[in-house]
mmCIF file of C-alpha atoms in Angstrom:
data_model
loop_
_atom_site.group_PDB
_atom_site.id
_atom_site.type_symbol
_atom_site.label_atom_id
_atom_site.label_comp_id
_atom_site.label_asym_id
_atom_site.label_seq_id
_atom_site.Cartn_x
_atom_site.Cartn_y
_atom_site.Cartn_z
ATOM 1 C CA MET A 1 108.668 115.574 105.057
ATOM 2 C CA ALA A 2 106.836 116.536 108.243
ATOM 3 C CA ASP A 3 105.647 119.752 107.009
ATOM 4 C CA THR A 4 103.589 118.159 104.438
ATOM 5 C CA VAL A 5 101.702 116.054 107.015
ATOM 6 C CA LEU A 6 101.408 118.952 109.507
ATOM 7 C CA PHE A 7 98.621 120.585 107.693
ATOM 8 C CA GLU A 8 96.796 117.206 107.627
ATOM 9 C CA PHE A 9 97.220 116.660 111.303
ATOM 10 C CA LEU A 10 96.330 120.125 112.343
ATOM 11 C CA HIS A 11 93.142 119.875 110.197
ATOM 12 C CA THR A 12 92.286 116.499 111.957
ATOM 13 C CA GLU A 13 92.674 118.038 115.378
ATOM 14 C CA MET A 14 90.443 121.072 114.441
ATOM 15 C CA VAL A 15 87.810 118.889 113.075
ATOM 16 C CA ALA A 16 87.802 116.791 116.327
ATOM 17 C CA GLU A 17 88.136 119.787 118.525
ATOM 18 C CA LEU A 18 85.051 121.763 116.907
ATOM 19 C CA TRP A 19 82.916 118.359 117.267
ATOM 20 C CA ALA A 20 84.321 117.858 120.865
ATOM 21 C CA HIS A 21 82.605 121.122 121.639
ATOM 22 C CA ASP A 22 79.329 120.383 119.980
ATOM 23 C CA PRO A 23 77.795 117.314 121.797
ATOM 24 C CA ASP A 24 74.417 116.540 121.896
ATOM 25 C CA PRO A 25 73.147 118.706 124.934
ATOM 26 C CA GLY A 26 70.877 116.679 127.163
ATOM 27 C CA PRO A 27 67.259 117.810 127.661
ATOM 28 C CA GLY A 28 66.926 121.028 129.706
ATOM 29 C CA VAL A 29 70.367 122.233 128.631
ATOM 30 C CA SER A 30 69.657 125.848 127.308
ATOM 31 C CA VAL A 31 71.570 128.176 124.836
ATOM 32 C CA GLY A 32 75.292 127.650 124.920
ATOM 33 C CA SER A 33 78.159 129.997 124.640
ATOM 34 C CA ARG A 34 78.023 129.771 120.942
ATOM 35 C CA GLY A 35 74.576 130.717 120.612
ATOM 36 C CA GLU A 36 73.322 126.994 119.241
ATOM 37 C CA GLU A 37 69.754 126.880 120.208
ATOM 38 C CA ALA A 38 69.682 122.942 121.050
ATOM 39 C CA GLY A 39 70.311 119.646 119.441
ATOM 40 C CA ALA A 40 73.408 118.075 117.828
ATOM 41 C CA THR A 41 72.331 118.934 114.310
ATOM 42 C CA THR A 42 72.293 122.711 114.966
ATOM 43 C CA GLY A 43 75.482 122.432 116.718
ATOM 44 C CA GLN A 44 77.035 120.435 113.858
ATOM 45 C CA LYS A 45 75.920 122.706 111.395
ATOM 46 C CA MET A 46 77.308 125.517 113.333
ATOM 47 C CA SER A 47 80.825 123.589 113.322
ATOM 48 C CA LEU A 48 80.546 123.255 109.677
ATOM 49 C CA SER A 49 80.060 126.756 108.870
ATOM 50 C CA VAL A 50 82.791 127.672 111.425
ATOM 51 C CA LEU A 51 85.286 125.137 109.465
ATOM 52 C CA GLU A 52 84.097 126.553 106.144
ATOM 53 C CA GLY A 53 84.568 129.969 107.217
ATOM 54 C CA MET A 54 88.363 129.129 108.367
ATOM 55 C CA GLY A 55 88.880 127.485 104.952
ATOM 56 C CA PHE A 56 87.614 130.763 103.302
ATOM 57 C CA ARG A 57 90.041 133.009 105.204
ATOM 58 C CA VAL A 58 92.994 130.465 104.521
ATOM 59 C CA GLY A 59 91.792 130.388 100.731
ATOM 60 C CA GLN A 60 91.720 134.305 100.660
ATOM 61 C CA ALA A 61 95.217 134.455 102.320
ATOM 62 C CA LEU A 62 96.674 131.646 99.788
ATOM 63 C CA GLY A 63 95.004 133.216 96.789
ATOM 64 C CA GLU A 64 96.959 136.454 97.876
ATOM 65 C CA ARG A 65 100.205 134.655 97.484
ATOM 66 C CA LEU A 66 99.482 133.273 94.415
ATOM 67 C CA PRO A 67 101.742 134.349 91.482
ATOM 68 C CA ARG A 68 101.006 137.727 89.752
ATOM 69 C CA GLU A 69 100.605 136.185 86.242
ATOM 70 C CA THR A 70 97.566 134.657 87.669
ATOM 71 C CA LEU A 71 95.796 138.083 87.980
ATOM 72 C CA ALA A 72 95.749 138.011 83.971
ATOM 73 C CA PHE A 73 93.103 135.251 84.013
ATOM 74 C CA ARG A 74 90.494 136.328 81.830
ATOM 75 C CA GLU A 75 88.270 133.331 81.502
ATOM 76 C CA GLU A 76 86.509 131.417 84.582
ATOM 77 C CA LEU A 77 87.623 128.151 83.167
ATOM 78 C CA ASP A 78 91.246 129.269 83.369
ATOM 79 C CA VAL A 79 90.960 130.252 87.067
ATOM 80 C CA LEU A 80 89.168 126.776 87.812
ATOM 81 C CA LYS A 81 91.888 124.884 86.053
ATOM 82 C CA PHE A 82 94.500 126.927 88.224
ATOM 83 C CA LEU A 83 92.718 125.909 91.236
ATOM 84 C CA CYS A 84 92.717 122.215 90.209
ATOM 85 C CA LYS A 85 96.211 122.300 89.680
ATOM 86 C CA ASP A 86 98.443 124.845 91.337
ATOM 87 C CA LEU A 87 96.160 125.417 94.335
ATOM 88 C CA TRP A 88 95.684 121.880 94.932
ATOM 89 C CA VAL A 89 99.190 120.935 94.602
ATOM 90 C CA ALA A 90 100.286 123.672 96.987
ATOM 91 C CA VAL A 91 97.811 122.433 99.545
ATOM 92 C CA PHE A 92 97.785 118.547 98.995
ATOM 93 C CA GLN A 93 100.808 118.034 96.944
ATOM 94 C CA LYS A 94 98.640 116.475 93.976
ATOM 95 C CA GLN A 95 96.653 117.685 91.230
ATOM 96 C CA MET A 96 92.600 117.315 90.971
ATOM 97 C CA ASP A 97 91.880 114.342 88.926
ATOM 98 C CA SER A 98 89.130 115.914 86.782
ATOM 99 C CA LEU A 99 87.313 119.093 86.041
ATOM 100 C CA ARG A 100 83.819 119.271 84.180
ATOM 101 C CA THR A 101 81.644 122.041 83.721
ATOM 102 C CA ASN A 102 78.157 122.677 81.969
ATOM 103 C CA HIS A 103 79.553 125.982 80.412
ATOM 104 C CA GLN A 104 76.911 127.719 82.354
ATOM 105 C CA GLY A 105 78.621 128.590 85.568
ATOM 106 C CA THR A 106 78.717 125.185 87.164
ATOM 107 C CA TYR A 107 81.894 123.228 87.592
ATOM 108 C CA VAL A 108 82.638 120.001 89.032
ATOM 109 C CA LEU A 109 86.003 118.932 90.572
ATOM 110 C CA GLN A 110 86.726 115.375 91.246
ATOM 111 C CA ASP A 111 89.366 114.072 93.490
ATOM 112 C CA ASN A 112 89.637 110.438 93.264
ATOM 113 C CA SER A 113 91.660 110.020 96.391
ATOM 114 C CA PHE A 114 90.991 113.215 98.525
ATOM 115 C CA PRO A 115 93.889 113.220 101.159
ATOM 116 C CA LEU A 116 91.692 114.496 103.945
ATOM 117 C CA LEU A 117 89.348 111.479 103.513
ATOM 118 C CA LEU A 118 92.159 109.015 103.079
ATOM 119 C CA PRO A 119 92.677 108.292 106.899
ATOM 120 C CA MET A 120 89.083 106.999 106.858
ATOM 121 C CA ALA A 121 88.419 103.453 105.513
ATOM 122 C CA SER A 122 87.260 103.338 101.875
ATOM 123 C CA GLY A 123 83.755 102.272 100.941
ATOM 124 C CA LEU A 124 80.397 103.369 102.511
ATOM 125 C CA GLN A 125 81.063 102.480 106.066
ATOM 126 C CA TYR A 126 81.912 105.946 107.397
ATOM 127 C CA LEU A 127 80.177 107.876 104.834
ATOM 128 C CA GLU A 128 78.212 110.003 107.196
ATOM 129 C CA GLU A 129 81.370 111.228 108.791
ATOM 130 C CA ALA A 130 82.708 112.751 105.644
ATOM 131 C CA PRO A 131 81.191 116.093 105.749
ATOM 132 C CA LYS A 132 83.134 117.254 108.507
ATOM 133 C CA PHE A 133 86.151 116.760 106.515
ATOM 134 C CA LEU A 134 85.118 118.409 103.581
ATOM 135 C CA ALA A 135 83.897 121.723 104.945
ATOM 136 C CA PHE A 136 87.064 123.384 105.475
ATOM 137 C CA THR A 137 88.330 122.571 101.716
ATOM 138 C CA CYS A 138 84.819 124.173 100.414
ATOM 139 C CA GLY A 139 85.776 127.310 102.153
ATOM 140 C CA LEU A 140 89.305 127.038 100.767
ATOM 141 C CA LEU A 141 88.130 126.939 97.394
ATOM 142 C CA ARG A 142 85.467 129.582 97.972
ATOM 143 C CA GLY A 143 88.008 131.963 99.564
ATOM 144 C CA ALA A 144 90.568 131.484 96.618
ATOM 145 C CA LEU A 145 88.025 132.191 94.133
ATOM 146 C CA CYS A 146 87.027 135.245 95.794
ATOM 147 C CA THR A 147 90.449 136.621 95.939
ATOM 148 C CA LEU A 148 90.531 136.028 92.252
ATOM 149 C CA GLY A 149 87.494 138.252 91.874
ATOM 150 C CA ILE A 150 84.763 135.401 91.558
ATOM 151 C CA GLU A 151 81.853 135.020 93.949
ATOM 152 C CA SER A 152 80.737 131.401 94.254
ATOM 153 C CA VAL A 153 78.865 128.646 96.334
ATOM 154 C CA VAL A 154 81.043 125.589 96.907
ATOM 155 C CA THR A 155 79.704 122.319 98.141
ATOM 156 C CA ALA A 156 80.892 118.723 98.266
ATOM 157 C CA SER A 157 79.708 115.298 97.905
ATOM 158 C CA VAL A 158 80.889 111.868 98.572
ATOM 159 C CA ALA A 159 79.649 108.705 96.900
ATOM 160 C CA ALA A 160 82.397 106.271 98.051
ATOM 161 C CA LEU A 161 85.118 106.978 99.982
ATOM 162 C CA PRO A 162 87.882 108.608 99.234
ATOM 163 C CA VAL A 163 86.280 109.852 95.993
ATOM 164 C CA CYS A 164 85.162 113.504 96.430
ATOM 165 C CA LYS A 165 83.466 115.897 94.173
ATOM 166 C CA PHE A 166 83.544 119.513 94.907
ATOM 167 C CA GLN A 167 80.585 121.565 92.776
ATOM 168 C CA VAL A 168 81.552 125.171 92.279
ATOM 169 C CA VAL A 169 78.661 127.484 91.049
ATOM 170 C CA ILE A 170 79.221 130.821 90.033
ATOM 171 C CA PRO A 171 75.924 132.875 89.725
ATOM 172 C CA LYS A 172 75.636 135.061 86.648
ATOM 173 C CA SER A 173 75.662 138.504 87.488
ATOM 174 C CA MET B 1 105.692 127.525 98.636
ATOM 175 C CA ALA B 2 101.957 127.662 99.782
ATOM 176 C CA ASP B 3 102.346 124.508 101.917
ATOM 177 C CA THR B 4 104.792 126.424 104.133
ATOM 178 C CA VAL B 5 102.496 129.260 104.914
ATOM 179 C CA LEU B 6 99.475 126.969 105.271
ATOM 180 C CA PHE B 7 100.211 125.602 108.613
ATOM 181 C CA GLU B 8 100.811 129.352 109.762
ATOM 182 C CA PHE B 9 97.487 130.335 108.044
ATOM 183 C CA LEU B 10 95.634 127.476 109.885
ATOM 184 C CA HIS B 11 97.212 128.085 113.119
ATOM 185 C CA THR B 12 96.243 131.897 112.923
ATOM 186 C CA GLU B 13 92.614 130.721 112.276
ATOM 187 C CA MET B 14 92.403 128.170 114.905
ATOM 188 C CA VAL B 15 93.523 130.601 117.336
ATOM 189 C CA ALA B 16 90.994 133.357 116.456
ATOM 190 C CA GLU B 17 88.438 130.756 116.234
ATOM 191 C CA LEU B 18 89.034 129.483 119.975
ATOM 192 C CA TRP B 19 89.198 133.110 121.236
ATOM 193 C CA ALA B 20 85.948 134.009 119.182
ATOM 194 C CA HIS B 21 83.983 131.454 121.106
ATOM 195 C CA ASP B 22 85.419 132.543 124.618
ATOM 196 C CA PRO B 23 84.156 136.115 124.798
ATOM 197 C CA ASP B 24 83.769 137.733 127.980
ATOM 198 C CA PRO B 25 80.233 136.653 128.770
ATOM 199 C CA GLY B 26 78.014 139.543 130.293
ATOM 200 C CA PRO B 27 76.778 139.335 133.835
ATOM 201 C CA GLY B 28 73.880 136.857 134.470
ATOM 202 C CA VAL B 29 75.117 134.518 131.611
ATOM 203 C CA SER B 30 75.723 131.080 133.435
ATOM 204 C CA VAL B 31 77.699 128.132 132.534
ATOM 205 C CA GLY B 32 78.622 127.906 128.671
ATOM 206 C CA SER B 33 78.385 124.883 126.578
ATOM 207 C CA ARG B 34 82.139 124.211 127.208
ATOM 208 C CA GLY B 35 81.615 124.070 130.959
ATOM 209 C CA GLU B 36 83.423 127.393 131.807
ATOM 210 C CA GLU B 37 81.892 129.000 134.990
ATOM 211 C CA ALA B 38 82.166 132.588 134.129
ATOM 212 C CA GLY B 39 84.624 135.334 132.909
ATOM 213 C CA ALA B 40 86.934 135.818 129.938
ATOM 214 C CA THR B 41 89.969 134.588 131.995
ATOM 215 C CA THR B 42 88.496 130.983 132.543
ATOM 216 C CA GLY B 43 87.606 130.757 129.104
ATOM 217 C CA GLN B 44 90.899 131.842 127.804
ATOM 218 C CA LYS B 45 92.644 129.627 130.194
ATOM 219 C CA MET B 46 90.228 126.762 128.633
ATOM 220 C CA SER B 47 91.158 127.954 124.970
ATOM 221 C CA LEU B 48 94.923 127.894 126.007
ATOM 222 C CA SER B 49 94.625 124.191 127.198
ATOM 223 C CA VAL B 50 92.603 123.172 124.079
ATOM 224 C CA LEU B 51 95.202 124.635 121.751
ATOM 225 C CA GLU B 52 98.208 122.909 124.047
ATOM 226 C CA GLY B 53 96.273 119.647 123.723
ATOM 227 C CA MET B 54 95.958 119.966 119.896
ATOM 228 C CA GLY B 55 99.635 120.827 119.764
ATOM 229 C CA PHE B 56 100.455 117.754 121.972
ATOM 230 C CA ARG B 57 98.457 115.157 119.582
ATOM 231 C CA VAL B 58 100.117 116.849 116.625
ATOM 232 C CA GLY B 59 103.480 116.517 118.344
ATOM 233 C CA GLN B 60 102.928 112.991 119.103
ATOM 234 C CA ALA B 61 101.842 112.208 115.591
ATOM 235 C CA LEU B 62 104.853 113.847 114.179
ATOM 236 C CA GLY B 63 107.139 112.126 116.557
ATOM 237 C CA GLU B 64 105.830 108.863 115.275
ATOM 238 C CA ARG B 65 107.089 109.567 111.897
ATOM 239 C CA LEU B 66 110.518 110.687 112.784
ATOM 240 C CA PRO B 67 113.137 108.465 111.253
ATOM 241 C CA ARG B 68 114.135 105.350 113.230
ATOM 242 C CA GLU B 69 117.548 106.219 114.104
ATOM 243 C CA THR B 70 116.008 108.844 116.476
ATOM 244 C CA LEU B 71 114.960 105.802 118.708
ATOM 245 C CA ALA B 72 118.566 105.187 119.492
ATOM 246 C CA PHE B 73 118.837 108.489 121.474
ATOM 247 C CA ARG B 74 120.301 107.608 124.996
ATOM 248 C CA GLU B 75 120.815 111.137 126.442
ATOM 249 C CA GLU B 76 118.152 113.488 127.083
ATOM 250 C CA LEU B 77 120.325 116.281 125.543
ATOM 251 C CA ASP B 78 120.381 114.400 122.204
ATOM 252 C CA VAL B 79 116.634 114.305 122.239
ATOM 253 C CA LEU B 80 116.205 118.153 122.902
ATOM 254 C CA LYS B 81 118.984 118.720 120.101
ATOM 255 C CA PHE B 82 116.922 116.815 117.806
ATOM 256 C CA LEU B 83 114.092 118.873 118.627
ATOM 257 C CA CYS B 84 115.810 122.084 118.226
ATOM 258 C CA LYS B 85 117.029 121.166 114.783
ATOM 259 C CA ASP B 86 114.987 118.485 112.960
ATOM 260 C CA LEU B 87 111.635 119.066 114.505
ATOM 261 C CA TRP B 88 111.751 122.765 114.360
ATOM 262 C CA VAL B 89 112.994 122.612 110.689
ATOM 263 C CA ALA B 90 110.274 120.313 109.603
ATOM 264 C CA VAL B 91 107.505 122.662 111.358
ATOM 265 C CA PHE B 92 109.001 126.162 110.972
ATOM 266 C CA GLN B 93 111.790 125.841 108.312
ATOM 267 C CA LYS B 94 114.329 126.927 110.556
ATOM 268 C CA GLN B 95 116.454 125.864 113.453
ATOM 269 C CA MET B 96 116.045 126.959 117.090
ATOM 270 C CA ASP B 97 118.613 129.602 118.056
ATOM 271 C CA SER B 98 119.898 128.440 121.221
ATOM 272 C CA LEU B 99 119.522 125.546 123.802
ATOM 273 C CA ARG B 100 120.583 125.903 127.358
ATOM 274 C CA THR B 101 120.366 123.564 130.236
ATOM 275 C CA ASN B 102 121.206 123.494 133.919
ATOM 276 C CA HIS B 103 122.162 119.795 133.521
ATOM 277 C CA GLN B 104 119.574 118.910 135.996
ATOM 278 C CA GLY B 105 116.442 118.274 133.750
ATOM 279 C CA THR B 106 115.591 121.897 132.745
ATOM 280 C CA TYR B 107 116.263 123.165 129.227
ATOM 281 C CA VAL B 108 115.582 126.597 127.697
ATOM 282 C CA LEU B 109 115.039 126.829 123.924
ATOM 283 C CA GLN B 110 115.211 130.281 122.595
ATOM 284 C CA ASP B 111 113.766 131.299 119.074
ATOM 285 C CA ASN B 112 115.024 134.744 118.117
ATOM 286 C CA SER B 113 112.169 135.090 115.541
ATOM 287 C CA PHE B 114 109.610 132.620 116.357
ATOM 288 C CA PRO B 115 107.514 132.302 113.090
ATOM 289 C CA LEU B 116 103.880 132.355 114.724
ATOM 290 C CA LEU B 117 104.665 135.457 116.666
ATOM 291 C CA LEU B 118 106.291 137.276 113.359
ATOM 292 C CA PRO B 119 102.985 138.731 112.069
ATOM 293 C CA MET B 120 102.642 140.830 115.147
ATOM 294 C CA ALA B 121 104.420 143.889 115.498
ATOM 295 C CA SER B 122 107.961 143.798 117.227
ATOM 296 C CA GLY B 123 108.392 145.300 120.743
ATOM 297 C CA LEU B 124 106.416 145.339 123.809
ATOM 298 C CA GLN B 125 103.019 146.607 122.265
ATOM 299 C CA TYR B 126 101.115 143.349 121.682
ATOM 300 C CA LEU B 127 103.015 141.326 124.144
ATOM 301 C CA GLU B 128 99.810 140.432 126.388
ATOM 302 C CA GLU B 129 98.414 138.640 123.005
ATOM 303 C CA ALA B 130 101.356 136.574 122.649
ATOM 304 C CA PRO B 131 100.336 133.561 124.985
ATOM 305 C CA LYS B 132 97.750 132.248 122.724
ATOM 306 C CA PHE B 133 100.301 131.742 119.849
ATOM 307 C CA LEU B 134 102.607 129.774 122.087
ATOM 308 C CA ALA B 135 100.136 127.370 123.480
ATOM 309 C CA PHE B 136 100.067 124.920 120.483
ATOM 310 C CA THR B 137 103.723 125.009 120.025
ATOM 311 C CA CYS B 138 104.436 124.153 123.819
ATOM 312 C CA GLY B 139 101.903 121.282 123.309
ATOM 313 C CA LEU B 140 103.842 120.219 120.227
ATOM 314 C CA LEU B 141 107.070 119.941 121.941
ATOM 315 C CA ARG B 142 105.563 118.092 125.086
ATOM 316 C CA GLY B 143 103.876 115.640 122.436
ATOM 317 C CA ALA B 144 107.094 115.045 120.538
ATOM 318 C CA LEU B 145 109.033 114.283 123.671
ATOM 319 C CA CYS B 146 106.127 111.935 125.067
ATOM 320 C CA THR B 147 106.463 109.791 121.818
ATOM 321 C CA LEU B 148 110.339 109.698 122.440
ATOM 322 C CA GLY B 149 109.571 108.305 125.949
ATOM 323 C CA ILE B 150 110.167 111.556 127.860
ATOM 324 C CA GLU B 151 107.387 113.120 130.121
ATOM 325 C CA SER B 152 107.889 117.022 130.421
ATOM 326 C CA VAL B 153 106.358 120.309 131.481
ATOM 327 C CA VAL B 154 106.707 122.963 128.692
ATOM 328 C CA THR B 155 106.080 126.647 129.224
ATOM 329 C CA ALA B 156 106.945 129.459 126.995
ATOM 330 C CA SER B 157 107.637 133.233 127.900
ATOM 331 C CA VAL B 158 108.310 136.273 125.687
ATOM 332 C CA ALA B 159 110.070 139.134 127.050
ATOM 333 C CA ALA B 160 109.992 141.225 123.467
ATOM 334 C CA LEU B 161 108.580 140.152 120.280
ATOM 335 C CA PRO B 162 109.357 138.059 118.435
ATOM 336 C CA VAL B 163 111.853 136.572 120.688
ATOM 337 C CA CYS B 164 110.536 133.491 122.327
ATOM 338 C CA LYS B 165 111.768 131.048 125.050
ATOM 339 C CA PHE B 166 110.541 127.486 125.749
ATOM 340 C CA GLN B 167 111.315 126.108 128.949
ATOM 341 C CA VAL B 168 111.223 122.367 129.097
ATOM 342 C CA VAL B 169 111.438 120.820 132.710
ATOM 343 C CA ILE B 170 111.733 117.108 132.940
ATOM 344 C CA PRO B 171 111.119 115.710 136.317
ATOM 345 C CA LYS B 172 113.691 113.208 137.557
ATOM 346 C CA SER B 173 111.934 109.810 138.141
#
């Protein structure tokens, strides 16, 4: 029971903590200890990037613990299906709701009730708060893909809470 | 499987992240964005306190999800036993190895192979690195106790990895 929610509680604290350390510095405040130059926007971008990086490394580590048969994946699409099913269940105890692709390296993974957004009210009210709850998971997907040998760019968008779309773009080499 | 290790991976990243942001500032570097005055020691104390605070809030939140019958605890010792058994299993998938008390409000909880220290080599080699892997859990215990109506001071000590003792002191009111 509790270990299911433990990840979500810890994620919430982590987001809050990173945001608390990047307040809007008043005028005259110079370069902070993190190297951000000035302004809340830069600090927030930094926090998003930190969260994404943490997600990436956790995704890599999880990827390394995947069952060996996953190494036999030949098709990109199989790998993506695996993330939508097995990885999502392992992390969020549910499967991704849909997976679409243009068959040219772009995949859209949709979760209709993304667990990390559920604590927020539904609808449009807190939409601008959403990005900070998505960065870690974007990194998680990118990290797991990396362990499976696929370089990618992962972004997320929310049109209405708690529905979330993750876009995975795999550049053709 | 993966959700068991997810907490541990995320905890590792969180510790690394907080430490990365508190490097030893060179001479001439003044007050950082977190308000630390100077020196790695102050920054590290700050990070420990941040980790402890995150643990506290997660412990409080977990405490609120405990089964209702736990609210019927009358004796302090029952509450401590509950932490050693149910809380520890929920978070670390194992029970605490021993619980001792002087019957005057001091309790020593010993875990002979504390999971968050296991990734480190055993013995004395990395002993000085241990405190940063204990702060979150000290907070977790304090937070869970707080939700159960008990104010406490929780500290941890390591004599040889991965054995860890948590000392809970409950001031008499």
